Tab-separated table of C-alpha atoms and ligand atoms in Angstrom:
chain	number	residue	atom	x	y	z
P	1	UNK	CA	-53.234	28.416	-42.848
P	2	UNK	CA	-51.963	30.936	-39.723
P	3	UNK	CA	-52.234	27.682	-37.041
P	4	UNK	CA	-50.683	25.330	-40.133
P	5	UNK	CA	-47.585	27.981	-39.685
P	6	UNK	CA	-47.944	28.064	-36.006
P	7	UNK	CA	-47.496	24.156	-35.661
P	8	UNK	CA	-44.712	23.897	-37.980
P	9	UNK	CA	-42.946	26.479	-36.480
P	10	UNK	CA	-43.185	24.151	-33.089
P	11	UNK	CA	-40.766	21.636	-35.156
P	12	UNK	CA	-38.519	23.358	-36.435
P	13	UNK	CA	-35.225	22.585	-35.635
P	14	UNK	CA	-35.910	19.343	-35.367
P	15	UNK	CA	-36.432	17.972	-39.190
P	16	UNK	CA	-33.702	18.669	-41.270
P	17	UNK	CA	-32.842	17.806	-43.592
P	18	UNK	CA	-36.432	17.734	-44.196
P	19	UNK	CA	-38.586	20.725	-44.090
P	20	UNK	CA	-40.408	21.985	-41.034
P	21	UNK	CA	-44.449	21.639	-42.323
P	22	UNK	CA	-47.239	22.288	-40.200
P	23	UNK	CA	-50.956	21.044	-41.367
P	24	UNK	CA	-54.345	20.731	-39.880
P	25	UNK	CA	-57.738	19.119	-40.549
P	26	UNK	CA	-60.967	20.664	-40.893
P	27	UNK	CA	-64.110	18.327	-41.513
P	28	UNK	CA	-66.536	18.519	-43.470
P	29	UNK	CA	-68.431	21.519	-41.544
P	30	UNK	CA	-65.008	23.521	-41.240
P	31	UNK	CA	-64.699	22.733	-37.744
P	32	UNK	CA	-60.604	21.693	-37.041
P	33	UNK	CA	-60.378	18.357	-36.598
P	34	UNK	CA	-56.552	17.547	-36.473
P	35	UNK	CA	-53.799	18.853	-36.696
P	36	UNK	CA	-49.895	18.063	-37.058
P	37	UNK	CA	-45.967	18.988	-38.321
P	38	UNK	CA	-43.184	16.968	-39.857
P	39	UNK	CA	-41.754	14.439	-37.788
P	40	UNK	CA	-37.741	13.779	-37.360
P	41	UNK	CA	-36.505	12.507	-40.808
P	42	UNK	CA	-37.719	8.980	-41.314
P	43	UNK	CA	-41.244	9.944	-39.377
P	44	UNK	CA	-44.652	10.675	-40.558
P	45	UNK	CA	-44.892	13.952	-42.204
P	46	UNK	CA	-46.999	17.356	-41.351
P	47	UNK	CA	-50.269	15.609	-43.342
P	48	UNK	CA	-50.476	12.238	-41.802
P	49	UNK	CA	-50.218	13.054	-38.112
P	50	UNK	CA	-52.893	15.608	-38.497
P	51	UNK	CA	-54.895	12.731	-40.675
P	52	UNK	CA	-54.786	10.157	-37.718
P	53	UNK	CA	-55.658	12.709	-35.570
P	54	UNK	CA	-58.669	13.897	-37.418
P	55	UNK	CA	-59.463	9.946	-38.143
P	56	UNK	CA	-62.600	9.287	-40.294
P	57	UNK	CA	-63.936	12.979	-39.234
P	58	UNK	CA	-61.193	14.434	-41.897
P	59	UNK	CA	-64.399	12.919	-44.725
P	60	UNK	CA	-64.763	15.514	-47.327
P	61	UNK	CA	-63.114	17.837	-44.893
P	62	UNK	CA	-59.914	19.897	-45.883
P	63	UNK	CA	-56.433	19.754	-45.398
P	64	UNK	CA	-54.607	23.127	-45.114
P	65	UNK	CA	-50.562	22.313	-45.551
P	66	UNK	CA	-47.632	24.739	-45.720
P	67	UNK	CA	-45.752	22.278	-48.452
P	68	UNK	CA	-47.020	20.889	-51.382
P	69	UNK	CA	-47.939	17.372	-50.018
P	70	UNK	CA	-45.695	15.078	-51.474
P	71	UNK	CA	-45.947	12.810	-54.391
P	72	UNK	CA	-43.525	10.071	-53.957
P	73	UNK	CA	-42.742	7.241	-51.702
P	74	UNK	CA	-38.991	8.390	-50.011
P	75	UNK	CA	-39.062	7.300	-46.525
P	76	UNK	CA	-42.111	7.768	-46.161
P	77	UNK	CA	-45.225	6.750	-48.373
P	78	UNK	CA	-46.380	9.720	-50.420
P	79	UNK	CA	-48.343	12.310	-48.627
P	80	UNK	CA	-50.949	12.247	-51.850
P	81	UNK	CA	-51.869	8.933	-51.144
P	82	UNK	CA	-53.381	9.362	-47.288
P	83	UNK	CA	-55.215	12.040	-47.939
P	84	UNK	CA	-57.113	10.423	-50.658
P	85	UNK	CA	-56.879	7.379	-48.028
P	86	UNK	CA	-58.801	9.608	-45.667
P	87	UNK	CA	-61.902	10.681	-48.175
P	88	UNK	CA	-60.202	14.670	-47.955
P	89	UNK	CA	-62.442	16.445	-50.579
P	90	UNK	CA	-60.007	20.162	-50.725
P	91	UNK	CA	-56.310	20.760	-49.883
P	92	UNK	CA	-54.900	24.437	-49.498
P	93	UNK	CA	-51.293	24.662	-49.422
P	94	UNK	CA	-48.807	27.714	-49.500
P	95	UNK	CA	-45.944	26.812	-51.523
P	96	UNK	CA	-45.130	24.676	-54.340
P	97	UNK	CA	-42.880	21.842	-53.565
P	98	UNK	CA	-39.528	22.828	-55.015
P	99	UNK	CA	-37.974	19.110	-54.776
P	100	UNK	CA	-37.919	17.334	-57.841
P	101	UNK	CA	-38.341	13.777	-56.321
P	102	UNK	CA	-41.298	14.854	-54.222
P	103	UNK	CA	-43.263	17.317	-56.311
P	104	UNK	CA	-46.307	16.852	-58.457
P	105	UNK	CA	-48.513	16.828	-55.501
P	106	UNK	CA	-51.163	19.278	-56.532
P	107	UNK	CA	-51.712	17.878	-59.936
P	108	UNK	CA	-51.752	13.910	-58.429
P	109	UNK	CA	-54.561	15.269	-56.194
P	110	UNK	CA	-56.598	17.362	-58.823
P	111	UNK	CA	-56.196	14.023	-61.229
P	112	UNK	CA	-58.070	12.346	-58.275
P	113	UNK	CA	-60.946	15.013	-57.979
P	114	UNK	CA	-59.544	17.190	-55.201
P	115	UNK	CA	-60.334	20.736	-55.303
P	116	UNK	CA	-56.456	22.208	-55.031
P	117	UNK	CA	-55.340	25.696	-54.122
P	118	UNK	CA	-52.287	27.141	-53.403
P	119	UNK	CA	-50.619	30.522	-52.779
P	120	UNK	CA	-52.236	30.683	-49.472
P	121	UNK	CA	-49.653	32.736	-47.002
P	122	UNK	CA	-47.286	31.933	-49.176
P	123	UNK	CA	-45.372	35.000	-48.357
P	124	UNK	CA	-45.324	34.545	-44.734
P	125	UNK	CA	-44.166	30.651	-44.881
P	126	UNK	CA	-41.282	31.483	-47.384
P	127	UNK	CA	-39.709	33.968	-44.996
P	128	UNK	CA	-40.700	31.793	-42.209
P	129	UNK	CA	-40.718	28.034	-41.011
P	130	UNK	CA	-39.443	27.129	-44.822
P	131	UNK	CA	-37.548	29.916	-44.956
P	132	UNK	CA	-34.164	27.826	-44.918
P	133	UNK	CA	-35.177	24.779	-46.192
P	134	UNK	CA	-36.182	26.467	-49.668
P	135	UNK	CA	-32.789	28.085	-49.381
P	136	UNK	CA	-31.268	25.115	-49.617
P	137	UNK	CA	-33.213	23.330	-52.046
P	138	UNK	CA	-32.309	25.940	-54.937
P	139	UNK	CA	-28.929	26.363	-53.415
P	140	UNK	CA	-27.752	23.307	-51.882
P	141	UNK	CA	-26.230	25.063	-49.075
P	142	UNK	CA	-27.536	25.582	-45.616
P	143	UNK	CA	-29.084	29.150	-45.342
P	144	UNK	CA	-27.041	31.621	-42.793
P	145	UNK	CA	-28.447	34.290	-40.595
P	146	UNK	CA	-26.122	36.586	-38.490
P	147	UNK	CA	-27.192	37.954	-35.542
P	148	UNK	CA	-25.349	40.112	-33.379
P	149	UNK	CA	-26.010	42.187	-30.633
P	150	UNK	CA	-24.441	45.630	-30.545
P	151	UNK	CA	-24.539	49.551	-28.940
P	152	UNK	CA	-26.495	51.131	-30.811
P	153	UNK	CA	-22.725	53.126	-32.478
P	154	UNK	CA	-22.300	49.275	-33.828
P	155	UNK	CA	-19.625	48.178	-31.312
P	156	UNK	CA	-20.148	44.373	-29.838
P	157	UNK	CA	-17.580	45.197	-27.034
P	158	UNK	CA	-16.011	47.925	-25.112
P	159	UNK	CA	-12.396	48.883	-26.196
P	160	UNK	CA	-11.278	47.341	-22.909
P	161	UNK	CA	-12.538	44.084	-24.513
P	162	UNK	CA	-15.501	43.837	-21.956
P	163	UNK	CA	-18.908	42.652	-24.244
P	164	UNK	CA	-20.595	40.362	-21.613
P	165	UNK	CA	-24.418	42.426	-21.177
P	166	UNK	CA	-24.335	45.015	-23.844
P	167	UNK	CA	-28.162	43.720	-24.936
P	168	UNK	CA	-30.996	43.465	-22.577
P	169	UNK	CA	-32.171	40.383	-20.737
P	170	UNK	CA	-35.111	40.044	-22.981
P	171	UNK	CA	-32.790	40.234	-26.313
P	172	UNK	CA	-30.340	37.797	-25.117
P	173	UNK	CA	-33.791	35.294	-24.152
P	174	UNK	CA	-34.530	35.506	-27.393
P	175	UNK	CA	-30.864	34.204	-28.343
P	176	UNK	CA	-32.078	31.335	-26.960
P	177	UNK	CA	-35.276	30.865	-28.903
P	178	UNK	CA	-33.673	31.328	-31.895
P	179	UNK	CA	-31.027	28.679	-31.270
P	180	UNK	CA	-33.726	26.323	-30.797
P	181	UNK	CA	-34.541	26.518	-34.049
P	182	UNK	CA	-31.493	26.277	-36.144
P	183	UNK	CA	-29.416	23.248	-37.006
P	184	UNK	CA	-26.116	24.677	-36.144
P	185	UNK	CA	-24.788	27.693	-34.297
P	186	UNK	CA	-21.390	29.150	-35.673
P	187	UNK	CA	-19.083	30.671	-34.268
P	188	UNK	CA	-15.042	31.588	-35.333
P	189	UNK	CA	-12.053	30.356	-32.509
P	190	UNK	CA	-11.678	34.129	-31.969
P	191	UNK	CA	-15.208	34.395	-29.876
P	192	UNK	CA	-14.475	30.935	-28.144
P	193	UNK	CA	-11.325	32.957	-27.104
P	194	UNK	CA	-12.374	35.765	-25.900
P	195	UNK	CA	-15.675	34.744	-24.679
P	196	UNK	CA	-16.186	31.312	-23.775
P	197	UNK	CA	-19.533	31.221	-25.006
P	198	UNK	CA	-21.756	27.749	-24.191
P	199	UNK	CA	-23.785	28.398	-27.198
P	200	UNK	CA	-26.757	26.128	-25.915
P	201	UNK	CA	-30.429	26.486	-26.240
P	202	UNK	CA	-32.489	26.815	-23.180
P	203	UNK	CA	-34.821	24.606	-24.925
P	204	UNK	CA	-32.858	21.930	-26.072
P	205	UNK	CA	-34.377	18.843	-28.091
P	206	UNK	CA	-32.208	15.681	-28.832
P	207	UNK	CA	-31.659	14.435	-32.385
P	208	UNK	CA	-33.041	11.046	-33.850
P	209	UNK	CA	-29.377	9.781	-33.680
P	210	UNK	CA	-29.560	10.456	-29.652
P	211	UNK	CA	-26.998	13.775	-29.495
P	212	UNK	CA	-28.785	17.361	-28.551
P	213	UNK	CA	-29.440	19.974	-30.674
P	214	UNK	CA	-28.437	22.530	-31.795
P	215	UNK	CA	-24.984	21.082	-33.436
P	216	UNK	CA	-22.218	23.807	-32.351
P	217	UNK	CA	-19.477	24.695	-35.240
P	218	UNK	CA	-16.283	26.060	-34.584
P	219	UNK	CA	-14.281	27.641	-37.300
P	220	UNK	CA	-10.541	28.340	-37.430
P	221	UNK	CA	-7.561	27.305	-37.282
P	222	UNK	CA	-6.598	27.189	-33.359
P	223	UNK	CA	-6.893	25.029	-30.884
P	224	UNK	CA	-9.843	24.898	-28.539
P	225	UNK	CA	-8.558	25.657	-24.835
P	226	UNK	CA	-9.363	22.121	-23.239
P	227	UNK	CA	-11.956	23.995	-20.424
P	228	UNK	CA	-13.713	25.527	-23.257
P	229	UNK	CA	-17.909	25.880	-22.539
P	230	UNK	CA	-18.368	24.568	-26.643
P	231	UNK	CA	-16.906	21.380	-24.912
P	232	UNK	CA	-18.951	20.391	-22.471
P	233	UNK	CA	-21.682	17.599	-22.491
P	234	UNK	CA	-24.540	20.357	-23.375
P	235	UNK	CA	-24.773	19.764	-27.389
P	236	UNK	CA	-22.265	18.272	-29.870
P	237	UNK	CA	-19.378	20.191	-30.812
P	238	UNK	CA	-17.657	20.328	-34.542
P	239	UNK	CA	-14.282	22.037	-34.883
P	240	UNK	CA	-13.690	22.873	-38.344
P	241	UNK	CA	-9.887	24.126	-38.779
P	242	UNK	CA	-10.634	26.350	-42.152
P	243	UNK	CA	-11.674	29.821	-42.912
P	244	UNK	CA	-13.520	29.326	-46.026
P	245	UNK	CA	-16.739	30.000	-45.568
P	246	UNK	CA	-18.026	27.462	-48.421
P	247	UNK	CA	-15.793	24.637	-47.178
P	248	UNK	CA	-18.162	25.195	-43.495
P	249	UNK	CA	-21.192	25.220	-45.216
P	250	UNK	CA	-20.196	22.152	-47.372
P	251	UNK	CA	-18.988	19.776	-44.390
P	252	UNK	CA	-22.137	21.469	-42.683
P	253	UNK	CA	-24.761	20.839	-45.680
P	254	UNK	CA	-23.107	17.000	-45.616
P	255	UNK	CA	-24.567	16.399	-42.388
P	256	UNK	CA	-28.203	17.533	-43.240
P	257	UNK	CA	-27.590	20.829	-41.372
P	258	UNK	CA	-30.131	23.045	-43.192
P	259	UNK	CA	-30.764	26.378	-40.966
P	260	UNK	CA	-27.479	28.016	-39.630
P	261	UNK	CA	-26.954	30.731	-37.152
P	262	UNK	CA	-24.243	32.624	-37.659
P	263	UNK	CA	-22.885	34.171	-34.285
P	264	UNK	CA	-19.894	36.014	-34.691
P	265	UNK	CA	-17.213	37.527	-33.960
P	266	UNK	CA	-16.534	40.142	-36.590
P	267	UNK	CA	-14.000	37.911	-38.383
P	268	UNK	CA	-15.758	34.838	-39.434
P	269	UNK	CA	-19.508	37.268	-39.948
P	270	UNK	CA	-16.804	39.399	-42.038
P	271	UNK	CA	-15.456	36.378	-43.950
P	272	UNK	CA	-19.112	34.878	-44.253
P	273	UNK	CA	-19.857	38.392	-45.916
P	274	UNK	CA	-17.658	39.178	-47.977
P	275	UNK	CA	-18.428	35.442	-49.551
P	276	UNK	CA	-22.164	36.422	-50.048
P	277	UNK	CA	-22.514	33.689	-47.443
P	278	UNK	CA	-24.983	35.732	-45.235
P	279	UNK	CA	-28.560	34.961	-45.830
P	280	UNK	CA	-30.154	36.989	-43.724
P	281	UNK	CA	-29.245	39.211	-40.531
P	282	UNK	CA	-30.993	39.482	-36.914
P	283	UNK	CA	-29.546	42.674	-35.134
P	284	UNK	CA	-30.032	43.480	-31.248
P	285	UNK	CA	-29.175	46.952	-30.840
P	286	UNK	CA	-29.121	48.114	-27.540
P	287	UNK	CA	-29.960	51.685	-26.887
P	288	UNK	CA	-26.808	52.777	-25.643
P	289	UNK	CA	-22.777	54.290	-27.178
P	290	UNK	CA	-19.105	52.759	-26.189
P	291	UNK	CA	-17.959	55.394	-28.403
P	292	UNK	CA	-14.888	52.509	-28.826
P	293	UNK	CA	-14.037	49.106	-29.445
P	294	UNK	CA	-14.552	46.144	-32.010
P	295	UNK	CA	-17.336	46.598	-34.270
P	296	UNK	CA	-19.850	44.382	-35.478
P	297	UNK	CA	-18.496	43.340	-38.916
P	298	UNK	CA	-14.745	42.966	-39.831
P	299	UNK	CA	-13.650	43.437	-43.839
P	300	UNK	CA	-16.641	42.244	-45.613
P	301	UNK	CA	-15.084	42.854	-48.600
P	302	UNK	CA	-16.553	46.340	-49.512
P	303	UNK	CA	-13.778	49.092	-50.012
P	304	UNK	CA	-16.454	51.905	-51.650
P	305	UNK	CA	-20.072	52.817	-50.791
P	306	UNK	CA	-21.479	51.593	-54.069
P	307	UNK	CA	-19.964	48.289	-53.100
P	308	UNK	CA	-22.127	48.134	-50.039
P	309	UNK	CA	-23.609	44.768	-49.572
P	310	UNK	CA	-27.678	45.878	-49.481
P	311	UNK	CA	-30.373	44.300	-47.528
P	312	UNK	CA	-34.060	44.976	-47.201
P	313	UNK	CA	-35.617	45.151	-43.782
P	314	UNK	CA	-38.496	42.897	-43.241
P	315	UNK	CA	-38.665	43.191	-39.148
P	316	UNK	CA	-38.653	46.046	-37.071
P	317	UNK	CA	-39.545	45.655	-33.180
P	318	UNK	CA	-38.761	46.111	-29.474
P	319	UNK	CA	-37.294	43.471	-27.372
P	320	UNK	CA	-36.817	45.223	-23.548
P	321	UNK	CA	-35.171	48.277	-24.260
P	322	UNK	CA	-33.449	47.262	-27.575
P	323	UNK	CA	-34.390	47.312	-31.117
P	324	UNK	CA	-34.378	43.963	-32.995
P	325	UNK	CA	-33.769	44.763	-36.413
P	326	UNK	CA	-34.383	41.400	-39.051
P	327	UNK	CA	-33.227	42.034	-42.452
P	328	UNK	CA	-32.642	39.746	-45.655
P	329	UNK	CA	-30.082	39.780	-48.876
P	330	UNK	CA	-32.873	39.384	-51.388
P	331	UNK	CA	-32.811	37.197	-53.886
P	332	UNK	CA	-31.335	36.841	-56.437
P	333	UNK	CA	-28.824	39.185	-54.828
P	334	UNK	CA	-26.318	36.974	-53.524
P	335	UNK	CA	-22.833	37.295	-54.891
L	401	AOF	C1	-44.679	16.540	-47.263
L	401	AOF	N1	-44.840	16.611	-45.867
L	401	AOF	O1	-44.460	16.962	-43.286
L	401	AOF	C2	-42.775	17.352	-45.709
L	401	AOF	C3	-42.696	17.062	-46.701
L	401	AOF	O2	-37.477	11.564	-46.783
L	401	AOF	P1	-39.031	11.577	-47.333
L	401	AOF	O3	-39.597	10.587	-47.436
L	401	AOF	O4	-39.355	12.128	-45.807
L	401	AOF	O5	-39.249	13.013	-48.090
L	401	AOF	C4	-38.710	14.170	-47.687
L	401	AOF	C5	-39.270	15.049	-48.792
L	401	AOF	O6	-40.712	15.356	-48.671
L	401	AOF	C6	-38.738	16.516	-48.776
L	401	AOF	O7	-37.493	16.619	-49.271
L	401	AOF	C7	-39.986	17.411	-48.812
L	401	AOF	O8	-39.597	18.065	-50.484
L	401	AOF	C8	-41.169	16.451	-48.590
L	401	AOF	N2	-41.030	17.379	-47.592
L	401	AOF	N3	-43.304	16.738	-47.661
L	401	AOF	O9	-45.685	15.852	-47.843
L	401	AOF	C9	-44.170	17.208	-45.008
L	401	AOF	N4	-41.691	17.374	-44.691
L	402	ZN	ZN1	-45.600	13.662	-47.722
């Protein structure tokens, strides 16, 4: 399952609105004979890619999948059919498919005599590669990760407005990795005017429709300056002249965006937090004090300490000299 998760991580950002699923095939003796991950929408699912690589060696073997194999005829034929045709004897999956159209694969396989086990490394899959898609399937809204880099005293710029290189080169490189794994990056017009970010991922790829990812989304009523870097040809850019987080998320969902990286600034992040539309936070805290300048978050709708947005820390690690904190709003605590 760890290998299936790793395979799915490699296609994150290229499968939406479908989930990035990973699959490995073991032969009857337990030897790894195939590996695959979901192709872009309309293409084969992970199981089909992995089975193709395994060929005849899948007969009597085991398929390990991060998501319950689909039982439906959607854009592609059911994976349950492909697994049965290949003669797989055992299927192990991490999480059940919550999509009512595709669900029921485990039962179909069991009814055909396949040994089915579920729940293996389910937490890792739910928190990792399938997190955004599971959230989308449950709520109908894209999953929002708010990412910021600040000084240890929580400032995203100095008193004079300078903000470049608060965080380390290691942290900045990692942000490119984060961008490459999402469908869209989101900033306010204020950030475009103040910082002129390019919002590209170093490791970009093309979508099936030929456009580059991730989609860059600028939110706010101000016009964008003609020479702004977000308007270059590196990726597509969408300017939404609204401040309502749900209008933004609705417009993105309509375009098949499932996984969003919100990169600020403080006003836009505050609006999302106030609306209960921040699902996860990744903070890069640089070991320095600024003692002045804007805070990472403004006007989040909290006026008293009992109204604080409560988070659960999922991971703390070092990123060069910076501390990286990943935290989430616990399920059910969303407003
Ligand atoms: C799998 N393996 O790799 C994926 C699955 O439109 P379709 O036909 O591609 O079907 C999409 C649905 O299939 C999607 O909403 C989800 O329920 C499931 N995705 N299932 O067995 C995969 N990506
Ligand atoms: Zn499938």
